[in-house]
CSV table of C-alpha atoms in Angstrom, one decimal:
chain,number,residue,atom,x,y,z
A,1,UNK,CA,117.2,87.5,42.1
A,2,UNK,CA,120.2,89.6,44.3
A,3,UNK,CA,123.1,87.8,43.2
A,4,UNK,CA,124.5,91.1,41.2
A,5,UNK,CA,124.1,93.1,44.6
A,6,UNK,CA,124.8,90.5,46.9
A,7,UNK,CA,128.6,90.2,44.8
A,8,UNK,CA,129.2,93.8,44.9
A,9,UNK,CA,128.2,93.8,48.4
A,10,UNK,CA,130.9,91.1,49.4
A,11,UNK,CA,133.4,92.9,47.1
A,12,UNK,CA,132.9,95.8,49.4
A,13,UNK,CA,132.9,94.5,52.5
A,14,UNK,CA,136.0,92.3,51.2
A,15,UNK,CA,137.6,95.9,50.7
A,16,UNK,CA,137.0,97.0,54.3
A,17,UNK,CA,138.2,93.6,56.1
A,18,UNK,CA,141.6,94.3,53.8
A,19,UNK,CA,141.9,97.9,55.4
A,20,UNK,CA,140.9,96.7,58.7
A,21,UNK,CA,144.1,93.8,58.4
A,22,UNK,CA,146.1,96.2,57.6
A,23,UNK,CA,145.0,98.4,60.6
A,24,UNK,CA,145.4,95.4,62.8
A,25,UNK,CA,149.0,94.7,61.2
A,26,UNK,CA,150.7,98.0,62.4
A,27,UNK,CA,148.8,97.8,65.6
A,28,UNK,CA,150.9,94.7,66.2
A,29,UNK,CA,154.3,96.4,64.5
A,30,UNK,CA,153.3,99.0,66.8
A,31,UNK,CA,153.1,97.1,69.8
A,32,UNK,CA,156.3,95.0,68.8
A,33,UNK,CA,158.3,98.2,68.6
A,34,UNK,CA,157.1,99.6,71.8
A,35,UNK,CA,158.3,96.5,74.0
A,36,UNK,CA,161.7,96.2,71.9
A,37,UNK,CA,161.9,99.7,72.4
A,38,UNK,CA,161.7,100.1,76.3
A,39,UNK,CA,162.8,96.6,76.9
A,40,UNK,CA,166.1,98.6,76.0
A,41,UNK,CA,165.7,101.4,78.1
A,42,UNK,CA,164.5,98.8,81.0
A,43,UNK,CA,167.8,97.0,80.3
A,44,UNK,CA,169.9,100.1,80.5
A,45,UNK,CA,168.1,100.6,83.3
A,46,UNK,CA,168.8,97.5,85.3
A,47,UNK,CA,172.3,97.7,84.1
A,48,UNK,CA,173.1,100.8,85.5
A,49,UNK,CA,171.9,99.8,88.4
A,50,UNK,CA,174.4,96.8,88.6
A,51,UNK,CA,177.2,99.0,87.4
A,52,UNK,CA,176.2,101.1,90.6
A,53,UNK,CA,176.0,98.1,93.2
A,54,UNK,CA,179.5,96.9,91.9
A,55,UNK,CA,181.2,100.3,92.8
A,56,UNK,CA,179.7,100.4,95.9
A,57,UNK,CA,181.1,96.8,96.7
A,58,UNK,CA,184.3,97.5,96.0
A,59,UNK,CA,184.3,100.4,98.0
A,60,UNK,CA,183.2,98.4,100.9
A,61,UNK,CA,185.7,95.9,100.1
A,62,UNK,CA,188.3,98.2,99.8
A,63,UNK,CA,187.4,100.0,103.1
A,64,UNK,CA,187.1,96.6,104.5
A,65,UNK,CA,190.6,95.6,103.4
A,66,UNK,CA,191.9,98.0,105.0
A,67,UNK,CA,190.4,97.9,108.1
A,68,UNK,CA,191.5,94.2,108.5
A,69,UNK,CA,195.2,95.4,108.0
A,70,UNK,CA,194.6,97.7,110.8
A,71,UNK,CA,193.1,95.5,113.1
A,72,UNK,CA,189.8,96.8,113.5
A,73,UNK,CA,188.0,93.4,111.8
A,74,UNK,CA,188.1,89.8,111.0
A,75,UNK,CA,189.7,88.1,107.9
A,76,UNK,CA,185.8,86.8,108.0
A,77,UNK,CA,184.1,89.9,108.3
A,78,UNK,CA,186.4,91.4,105.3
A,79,UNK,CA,185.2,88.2,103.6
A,80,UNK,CA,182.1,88.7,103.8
A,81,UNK,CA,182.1,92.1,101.7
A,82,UNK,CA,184.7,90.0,99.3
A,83,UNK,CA,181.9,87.1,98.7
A,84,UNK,CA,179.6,90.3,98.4
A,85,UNK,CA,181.6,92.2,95.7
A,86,UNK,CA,181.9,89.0,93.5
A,87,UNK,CA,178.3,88.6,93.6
A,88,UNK,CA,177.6,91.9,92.3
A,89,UNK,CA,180.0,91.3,89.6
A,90,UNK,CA,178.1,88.4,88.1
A,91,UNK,CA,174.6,90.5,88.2
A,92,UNK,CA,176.3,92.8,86.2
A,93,UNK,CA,178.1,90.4,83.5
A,94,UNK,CA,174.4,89.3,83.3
A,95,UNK,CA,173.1,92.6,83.1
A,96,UNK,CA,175.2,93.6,80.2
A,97,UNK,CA,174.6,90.3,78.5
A,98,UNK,CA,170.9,91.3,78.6
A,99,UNK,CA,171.5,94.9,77.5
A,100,UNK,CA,173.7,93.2,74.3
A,101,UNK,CA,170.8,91.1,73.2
A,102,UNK,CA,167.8,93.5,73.8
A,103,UNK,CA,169.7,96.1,71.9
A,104,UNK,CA,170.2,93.7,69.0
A,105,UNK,CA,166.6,92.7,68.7
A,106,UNK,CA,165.9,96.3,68.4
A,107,UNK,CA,168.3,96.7,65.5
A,108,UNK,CA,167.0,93.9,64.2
A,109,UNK,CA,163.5,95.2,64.3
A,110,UNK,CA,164.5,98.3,62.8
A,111,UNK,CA,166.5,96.9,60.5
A,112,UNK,CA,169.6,99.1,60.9
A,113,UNK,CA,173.1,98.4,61.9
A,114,UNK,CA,173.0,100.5,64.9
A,115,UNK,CA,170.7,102.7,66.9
A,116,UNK,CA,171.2,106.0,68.1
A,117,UNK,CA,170.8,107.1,71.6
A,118,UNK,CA,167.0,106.4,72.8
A,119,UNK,CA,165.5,109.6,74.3
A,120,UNK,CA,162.4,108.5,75.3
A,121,UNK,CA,163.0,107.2,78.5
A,122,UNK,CA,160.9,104.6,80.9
A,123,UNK,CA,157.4,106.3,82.3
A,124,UNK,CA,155.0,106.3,84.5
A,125,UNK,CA,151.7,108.8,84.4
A,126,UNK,CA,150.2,109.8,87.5
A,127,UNK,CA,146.8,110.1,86.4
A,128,UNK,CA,144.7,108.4,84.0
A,129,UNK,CA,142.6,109.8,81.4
A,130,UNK,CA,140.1,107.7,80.8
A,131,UNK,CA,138.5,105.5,83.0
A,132,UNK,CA,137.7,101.4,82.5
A,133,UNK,CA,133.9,101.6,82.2
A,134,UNK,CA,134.5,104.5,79.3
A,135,UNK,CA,137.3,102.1,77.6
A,136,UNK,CA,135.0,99.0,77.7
A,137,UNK,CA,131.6,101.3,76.8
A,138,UNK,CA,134.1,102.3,73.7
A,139,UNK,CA,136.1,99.4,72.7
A,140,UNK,CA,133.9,98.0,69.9
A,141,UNK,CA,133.8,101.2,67.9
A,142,UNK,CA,138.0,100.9,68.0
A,143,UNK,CA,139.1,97.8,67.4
A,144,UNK,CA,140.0,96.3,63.9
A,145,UNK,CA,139.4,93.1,64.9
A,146,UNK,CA,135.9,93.8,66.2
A,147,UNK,CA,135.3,95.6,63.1
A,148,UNK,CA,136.9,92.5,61.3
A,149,UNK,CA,134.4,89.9,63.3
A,150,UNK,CA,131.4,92.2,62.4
A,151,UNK,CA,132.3,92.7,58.1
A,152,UNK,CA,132.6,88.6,58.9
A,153,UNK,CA,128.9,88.3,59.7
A,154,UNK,CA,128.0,90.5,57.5
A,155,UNK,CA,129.4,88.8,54.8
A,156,UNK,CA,128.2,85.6,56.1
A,157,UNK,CA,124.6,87.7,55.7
A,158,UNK,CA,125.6,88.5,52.2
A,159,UNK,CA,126.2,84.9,51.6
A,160,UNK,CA,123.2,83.6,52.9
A,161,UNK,CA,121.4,86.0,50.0
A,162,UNK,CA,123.9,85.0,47.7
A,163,UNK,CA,122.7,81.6,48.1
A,164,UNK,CA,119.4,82.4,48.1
A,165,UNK,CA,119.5,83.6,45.1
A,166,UNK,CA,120.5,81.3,43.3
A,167,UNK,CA,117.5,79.3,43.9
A,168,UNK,CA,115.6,82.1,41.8
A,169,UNK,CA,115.1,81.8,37.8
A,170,UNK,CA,117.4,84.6,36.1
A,171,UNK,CA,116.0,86.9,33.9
A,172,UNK,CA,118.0,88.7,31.0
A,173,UNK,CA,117.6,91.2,28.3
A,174,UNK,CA,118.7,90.1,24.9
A,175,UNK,CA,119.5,91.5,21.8
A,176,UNK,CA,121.0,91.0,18.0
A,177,UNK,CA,121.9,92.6,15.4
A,178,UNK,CA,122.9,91.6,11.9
A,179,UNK,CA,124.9,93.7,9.6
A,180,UNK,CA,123.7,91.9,6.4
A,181,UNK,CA,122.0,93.7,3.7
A,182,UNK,CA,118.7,92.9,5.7
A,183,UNK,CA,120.0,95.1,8.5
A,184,UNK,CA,118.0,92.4,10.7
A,185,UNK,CA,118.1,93.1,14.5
A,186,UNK,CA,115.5,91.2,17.5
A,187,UNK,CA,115.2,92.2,20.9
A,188,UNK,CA,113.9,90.5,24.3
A,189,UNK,CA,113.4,88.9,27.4
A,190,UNK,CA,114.8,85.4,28.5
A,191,UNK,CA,115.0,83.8,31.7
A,192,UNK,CA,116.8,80.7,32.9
A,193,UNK,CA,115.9,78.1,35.7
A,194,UNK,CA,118.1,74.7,36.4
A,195,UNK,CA,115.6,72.3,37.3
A,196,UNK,CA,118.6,69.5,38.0
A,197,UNK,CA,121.8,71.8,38.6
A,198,UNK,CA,123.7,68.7,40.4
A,199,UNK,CA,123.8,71.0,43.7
A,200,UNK,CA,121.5,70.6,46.5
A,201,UNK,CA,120.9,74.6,46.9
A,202,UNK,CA,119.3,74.4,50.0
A,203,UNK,CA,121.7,72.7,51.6
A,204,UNK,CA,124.5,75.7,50.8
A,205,UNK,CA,121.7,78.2,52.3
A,206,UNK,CA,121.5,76.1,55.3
A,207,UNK,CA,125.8,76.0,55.3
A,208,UNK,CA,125.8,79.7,54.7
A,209,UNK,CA,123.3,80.3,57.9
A,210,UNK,CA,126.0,78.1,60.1
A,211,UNK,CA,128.9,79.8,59.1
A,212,UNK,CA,126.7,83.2,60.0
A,213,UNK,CA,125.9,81.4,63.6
A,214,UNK,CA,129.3,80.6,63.9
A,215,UNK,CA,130.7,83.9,63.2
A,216,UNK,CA,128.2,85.5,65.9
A,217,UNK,CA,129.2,83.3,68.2
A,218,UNK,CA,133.0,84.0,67.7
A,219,UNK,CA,132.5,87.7,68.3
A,220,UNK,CA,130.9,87.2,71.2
A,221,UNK,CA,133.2,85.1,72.4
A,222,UNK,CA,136.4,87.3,71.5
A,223,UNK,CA,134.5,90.4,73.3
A,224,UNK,CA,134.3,88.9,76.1
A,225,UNK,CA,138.5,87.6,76.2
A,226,UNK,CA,139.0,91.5,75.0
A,227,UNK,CA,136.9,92.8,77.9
A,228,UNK,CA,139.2,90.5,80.1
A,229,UNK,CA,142.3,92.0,79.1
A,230,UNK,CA,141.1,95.4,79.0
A,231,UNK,CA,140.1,95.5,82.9
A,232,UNK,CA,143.1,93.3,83.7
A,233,UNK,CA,145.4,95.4,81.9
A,234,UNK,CA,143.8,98.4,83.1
A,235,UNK,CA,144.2,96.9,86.8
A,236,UNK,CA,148.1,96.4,85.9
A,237,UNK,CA,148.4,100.0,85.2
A,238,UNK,CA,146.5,101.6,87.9
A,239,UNK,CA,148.8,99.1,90.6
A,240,UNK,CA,152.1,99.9,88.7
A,241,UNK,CA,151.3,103.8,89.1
A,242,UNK,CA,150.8,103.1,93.4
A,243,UNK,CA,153.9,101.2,93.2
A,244,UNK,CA,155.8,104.1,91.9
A,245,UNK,CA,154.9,106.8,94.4
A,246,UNK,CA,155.3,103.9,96.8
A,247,UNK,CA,159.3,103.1,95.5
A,248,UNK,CA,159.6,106.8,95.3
A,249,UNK,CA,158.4,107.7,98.5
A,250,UNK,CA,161.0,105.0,100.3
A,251,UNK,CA,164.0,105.6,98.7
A,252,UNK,CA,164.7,108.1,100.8
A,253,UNK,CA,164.9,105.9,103.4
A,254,UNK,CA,166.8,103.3,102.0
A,255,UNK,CA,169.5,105.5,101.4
A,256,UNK,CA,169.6,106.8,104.8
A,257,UNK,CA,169.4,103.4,106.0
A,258,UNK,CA,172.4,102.4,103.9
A,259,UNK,CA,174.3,106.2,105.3
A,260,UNK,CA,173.9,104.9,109.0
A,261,UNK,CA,174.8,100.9,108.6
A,262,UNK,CA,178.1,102.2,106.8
A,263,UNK,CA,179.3,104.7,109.6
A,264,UNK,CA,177.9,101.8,112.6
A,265,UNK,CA,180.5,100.0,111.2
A,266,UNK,CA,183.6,102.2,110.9
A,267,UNK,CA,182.2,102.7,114.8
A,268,UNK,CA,182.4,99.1,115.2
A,269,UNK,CA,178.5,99.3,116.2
A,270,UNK,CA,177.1,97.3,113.2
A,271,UNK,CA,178.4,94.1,111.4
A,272,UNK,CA,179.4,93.9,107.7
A,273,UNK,CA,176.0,91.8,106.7
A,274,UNK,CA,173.8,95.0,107.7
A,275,UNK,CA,175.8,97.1,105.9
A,276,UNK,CA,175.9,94.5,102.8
A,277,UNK,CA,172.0,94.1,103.7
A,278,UNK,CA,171.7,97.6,103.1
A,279,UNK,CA,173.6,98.2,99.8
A,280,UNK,CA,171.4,95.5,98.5
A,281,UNK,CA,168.1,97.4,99.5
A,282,UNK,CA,169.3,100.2,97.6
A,283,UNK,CA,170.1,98.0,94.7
A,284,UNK,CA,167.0,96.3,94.6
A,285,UNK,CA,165.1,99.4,94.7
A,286,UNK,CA,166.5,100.9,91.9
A,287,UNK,CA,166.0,97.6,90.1
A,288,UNK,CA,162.1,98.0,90.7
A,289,UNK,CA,161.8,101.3,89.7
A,290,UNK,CA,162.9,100.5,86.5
A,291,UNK,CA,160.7,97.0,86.3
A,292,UNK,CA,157.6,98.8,87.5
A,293,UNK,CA,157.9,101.5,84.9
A,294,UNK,CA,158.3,98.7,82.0
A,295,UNK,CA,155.3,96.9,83.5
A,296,UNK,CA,153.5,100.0,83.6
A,297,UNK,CA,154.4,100.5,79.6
A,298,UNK,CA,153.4,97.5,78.4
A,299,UNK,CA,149.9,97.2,80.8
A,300,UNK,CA,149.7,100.5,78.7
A,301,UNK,CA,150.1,99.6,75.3
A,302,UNK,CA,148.1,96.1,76.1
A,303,UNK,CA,145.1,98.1,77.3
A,304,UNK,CA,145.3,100.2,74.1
A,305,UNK,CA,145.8,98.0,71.6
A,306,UNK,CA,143.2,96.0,72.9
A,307,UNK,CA,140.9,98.9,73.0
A,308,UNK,CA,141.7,99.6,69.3
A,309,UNK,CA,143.8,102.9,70.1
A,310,UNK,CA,147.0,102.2,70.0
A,311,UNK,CA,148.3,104.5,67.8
A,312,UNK,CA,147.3,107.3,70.6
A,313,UNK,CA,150.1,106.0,73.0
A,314,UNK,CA,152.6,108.7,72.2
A,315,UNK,CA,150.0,111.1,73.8
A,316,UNK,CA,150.8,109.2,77.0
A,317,UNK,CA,154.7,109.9,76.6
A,318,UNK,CA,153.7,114.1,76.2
A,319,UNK,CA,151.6,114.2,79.0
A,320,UNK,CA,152.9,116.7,81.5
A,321,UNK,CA,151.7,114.1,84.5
């Protein structure tokens, strides 16, 4: 009555939801390594930057010190670049605390006692290759678990048969032989039918149709969140790669900015706040370089992971844009 190939058919499509787990598991591995990994380099990052803001400060402290001996400013303005320097000391304690403890959760992840030096650093492509009406046209054929939701209602199909089935009489060949003298042997047909099997069979065809509904409905439904975070995602990326040229394009002027509050000073022109003001900028720019190119990243590997490609995202690190 179909239960032989209904079995073998949910013994195969059992086989394919195991491969497609597996997929999805190293998908996730994948992802986990790629946020450990540039959460790092971020961290570096944003250290650095610290380390930079504190040598500054001093210098401007130092500079300020001595002008005060001089004459040339207040115990208040030299203060000021004092209060100044001590802040930027604290970002940086917290900066290295954060680079400690990013850097362990890598070795943890990796499983090693230390890690070499990373050479892949933070990125940002110009240019993207494929655009978000091609990833969400595409998705479906990608993603395990889209795969994995679809082998679910198609085993929830093969169940519905499989319960069907066993509604129907089953037929068998028999046969015997026995090895006395006789050499007696019969052959046949049988078939079985449980008239009162205990089991209300209709009502596991009706439970097996539910459980089909259901899964339909749960595909739908996760298409739909999945389409979400691919345009959203998508939207991420394309903003963190404007914000880029935009950081680029105006650190040029923060650092000029920072050149002329430092010499209206010596000149006794500007005050010790713009030139503070100013250091800061610089600071803070550098800072969001670093941040934008980490958000960029992981808008990256979201979108592809989502998509079901995730295991194409070191093409994005080779690309010559």
């Amino acid at each position: 009555g179909g239960v032989t190939t209904a079995t073998k058919n949910i013994a195969h499509l059992n086989a394919e939801r195991s491969e497609l787990n597996s997929k999805q598991q190293q998908d996730i591995q994948r992802f986990e390594m790629i946020q450990s990994y540039f959460n790092v380099q971020l961290q570096q990052q944003l250290f650095a930057s610290s380390q930079f803001n504190l040598t500054s400060m001093q210098k401007h402290y130092d500079n300020a010190l001595k002008l005060e001996q001089a004459g040339f400013i207040s115990k208040g303005q030299r203060m000021q670049f004092e209060v100044a320097r001590n802040n930027a000391q604290r970002v940086n304690q917290n900066a290295f605390s954060n680079l400690q403890s990013s850097q362990f959760h890598l070795k943890n992840l990796l499983n090693q006692s230390s890690i070499e030096k990373l050479t892949t650093p933070l990125f940002v492509n110009r240019e993207q290759s494929q655009s978000v009406q091609q990833l969400l046209a595409s998705y479906s054929e990608s993603s395990s678990l889209v795969k994995k939701l679809q082998t679910d209602t198609q085993l929830a199909n093969e169940n519905i048969k499989l319960q069907s089935a066993s509604k129907k009489p089953t037929l068998f060949a028999f046969g015997e032989y026995s090895l006395d003298s006789d050499q007696n042997w019969i052959v046949g047909v049988a078939a079985r039918y449980n008239l009162f099997s205990g089991l209300d069979k209709n009502k596991n065809v009706q439970a097996a149709q539910l459980q089909k509904q259901a899964t339909e409905l749960l595909t739908a439904r996760t298409q739909q969140e999945i389409e979400n975070i691919i345009y959203k995602s998508y939207s991420e990326l394309h903003s963190a790669q404007q914000n880029n040229q935009l950081l680029q394009n105006n650190e040029p002027a923060v650092m000029e900015n920072l050149r002329i509050q430092q010499l209206s000073f010596k000149e006794e022109m500007g005050t010790a706040t713009q030139v503070i003001d100013a250091q800061n900028q610089l600071s803070i720019l550098k800072a969001e370089k670093a941040l934008n190119s980490y958000k960029y990243i992981m808008s990256l590997a979201t979108l592809l992971q989502s998509h079901g490609s995730l295991e194409q995202f070191q093409n994005y690190i080779h690309q010559s844009n």
